[in-house]
Amino acid sequence: MDYIAHVRSTDHAIQTVKEHLLDAQELAEKWGRPLKISKICGLAALLHDLGKYSDAFQDYIRRATSGEKVTRGEVDHATAGGRLLFDMLRGTSVTKQLLAEIVSNAIISHHGNLHDYVSGEESPFLKRVEIKALEEYELCKYRFFDEVMSESDLNRYVESAHLEMLEYFKKVGQNTSVSTFLTKFIFSVLLDADRTNTRQFETIQPEYTLMSDFTVYMQRLEDYISHLGKKSSDTPINLLRQQMSDQCREHAKQPSGIYTLSIPTGGGKTLASLRYALHHSILYNKQRIIYVVPFTTIIEQNAQVTRDVLNTQEVVEHHSNVIQSDDFSDDEINLQAKLNLAKDNWDAPIIFTTMVQYLNTFYAKGNRNTRRMHHLSDAVIIFDEVQKVPTKCVSLFNESLNYLKNGMNSSVLLCTATQPALDFVKRRLVNDGEIISNLPMVSNSFKRTELEVLVEEYDTEKLSVLLQDRAAEHKSILVILNTKPVVRKLYESLKTTFQEEELFHLSTSMCAAHRKDLLKRITERLKANKRVVCISTQLIEAGVDVSFPCVIRSYAGLDSIAQAAGRCNRHGELEISTVYVVNHIEEDVSKLTDIEKGQQIVKRMIVDLKRDSGAYDGNLLSPAAMRRYFTEFYQVRESELDYPIKTGQCLAPMLFEMSKINDVNKPLLTARHRMVADYFQVIDQATTDVLVPYTKQGSELIAHLNGDISWEQARQWLKESQQYSIGLYAHEIQSLEQTDSLMTLLDGQVLALHESAYDKQFGLNPSRDSEMQNLMF
């Protein structure tokens, strides 16, 4: 008798339970092999669908494939495998008990989120793996031992997995953090092996992986850098850029670790970090290079630079999607669409993603998030503008990086001109050093601006006068403020002073295509030496390559002020330019805590510098000043670094600290994986992406998606429509619904604005939100 695991939709061919378990085991072993835990990973895959040997499941799948309506998940087929392993190892050694708890949790959870080991006085994990009634458990075991692997062979396999765990703990250390992340890693491998093998069977195709030769890429990059060097003049700045790039290439010989790369703005850190990554990957056999950036606005430009320089299209961009739901019912999309969605597992040589997607991989709910985690192993992971890690996520971020290095054999590069003091917090980052030597000298050599702090208070009217005076002197000027209302108000006040073609407004109320068009016009006018007066929120600080002769920045954190300074005299057109820092009294930052606290610290540092001109090496933007700023910032926000939640608890201790309960009837592990996943959101108040009718292209995309199209066609349109969407909060959507300004597409899965609700000058312009959040997915 054939025991069915899956039935192919196209020709009704059968994949047996034995075939699925052994094929998934082979994949899992392959992905565990680089960390020398292939048997641990294989064990999870080998047992994960043992429950499909029950008569109840066989009856269920035959009814389903015959066309009878069944309830998805009505037969539990995930518990049996976890119970078998737990029963085998219960009451043995401590490390065997740990092996059982880690692998069993992955098995019983592979259709949902990992179970909590401890929750209050109970153990949801034990309730499932030990107590839940399983009527055909013995029958499932019998059939598994008869068909797949004998009991004696399974015992030997488990013993091999146990020896792997002993060696792994010997190398990595045995503590709560390691056990927590190892559980996640095994779970990730199992999810990917299960989904991948199912896709292989359904499509009758082997898994396609983008496999590139990093040696070829490295040579192309070296040729490009050599050509660039011949074109550039031998100025001191160009020579220094080359020296820093050479230091990155040389540092690639160092063992895998966590390193900082503090190249100043304009120092060429994108290509320098890529140079390190390629050389290091070749020397240490890394499988992929992953760029993690804070904002979606940076991904496209950096990914395209990489494609152009390396002459390849094998660069994957992964960020937000206009479809908000991770899970679709069978009635909403067909099987092929599900399989296409399942390809999104970061199995590519070079990947660009966001900080949100990175953190989601470790901590958020949803198997699509967790499935990617194991592909972070044996990699070079580059974090660009790392100072933008959300404050509440600092501890979780540090713990993940330490595990990447120690437990996943990856090398980490933290790139920014404004390095945060991540080694100065309770859950500290264990940093292996800075790549660039003599940072104070380098920073001083790249100094192209000086700060002038204006002590008096400014309202919009007074700021408008200052702006006009500076514009008269410098021709073009950039003003960066913290909130959308004051940006719009200042822009409106200048309409009678400047011509329409020279006055620009920027905010995230505009879709990406809208902002890109405006930035293109701004750049072209600046290059042509035509006047540009740009009033923007802080989005322009997010890696946008523009250079103004003068910048005005309202008080913010020191890192934001430094980023604003990076838009002034960016390419050294002038010897020294001025960045004015002003106190704008009409800004309401009471709900923008990071900005509010940052302002307070900066004001204190300004007082320090006035009292002692030698403080912070005499420069408010020096590495010494930045370290002092972040050290104090994290001290002030210490209670928030562990991700506090409304219950008064914090998420980090739920994963990385042992429970004080000492009960032999409790599991050894105490991590509350499911509770953390339920609460975790990188963005406090998640937005919903809404399509906007910007230009003819945006309107046509909405029209296409409003028509009678297949899901496969919809996926292609949705991919294109990412440039024509904005993120809206629930209260904004409610308000728009009340005025009939929204329409629904694809059976309610996608929202779109009516033509009248989008303005060519301001976009939507919602009344109140945190500006940068809409850029982070």
PDB file of C-alpha atoms in Angstrom, residues 10 55 71 86 114 185 192 429 432-433 471 477 485 537 619 655 701 709-710 759:
ATOM      1  CA  THR A  10      -1.422  18.413 -12.739  1.00  0.00           C
ATOM      2  CA  ASP A  55      -5.157   6.031   8.704  1.00  0.00           C
ATOM      3  CA  THR A  71     -11.036  21.232   6.498  1.00  0.00           C
ATOM      4  CA  PHE A  86      11.004  13.072  22.849  1.00  0.00           C
ATOM      5  CA  LEU A 114       7.639  27.529  17.412  1.00  0.00           C
ATOM      6  CA  PHE A 185      18.035  27.421  12.812  1.00  0.00           C
ATOM      7  CA  ASP A 192      12.798  25.115   3.790  1.00  0.00           C
ATOM      8  CA  LEU A 429      27.891  43.299  20.584  1.00  0.00           C
ATOM      9  CA  ASP A 432      36.362  42.327  16.517  1.00  0.00           C
ATOM     10  CA  GLY A 433      37.650  45.731  15.478  1.00  0.00           C
ATOM     11  CA  ALA A 471      19.608  81.074  -0.852  1.00  0.00           C
ATOM     12  CA  ILE A 477      19.706  75.268  -0.432  1.00  0.00           C
ATOM     13  CA  PRO A 485       3.303  69.404   8.752  1.00  0.00           C
ATOM     14  CA  THR A 537      11.685  65.468   5.761  1.00  0.00           C
ATOM     15  CA  ASN A 619      34.298  68.628  16.020  1.00  0.00           C
ATOM     16  CA  LEU A 655      14.417  34.346  24.626  1.00  0.00           C
ATOM     17  CA  LEU A 701      -1.439  49.629 -12.924  1.00  0.00           C
ATOM     18  CA  ILE A 709      -6.815  38.746 -14.378  1.00  0.00           C
ATOM     19  CA  SER A 710      -5.145  35.570 -13.157  1.00  0.00           C
ATOM     20  CA  ASP A 759      -1.683  65.457  -5.045  1.00  0.00           C
TER      21      ASP A 759
END
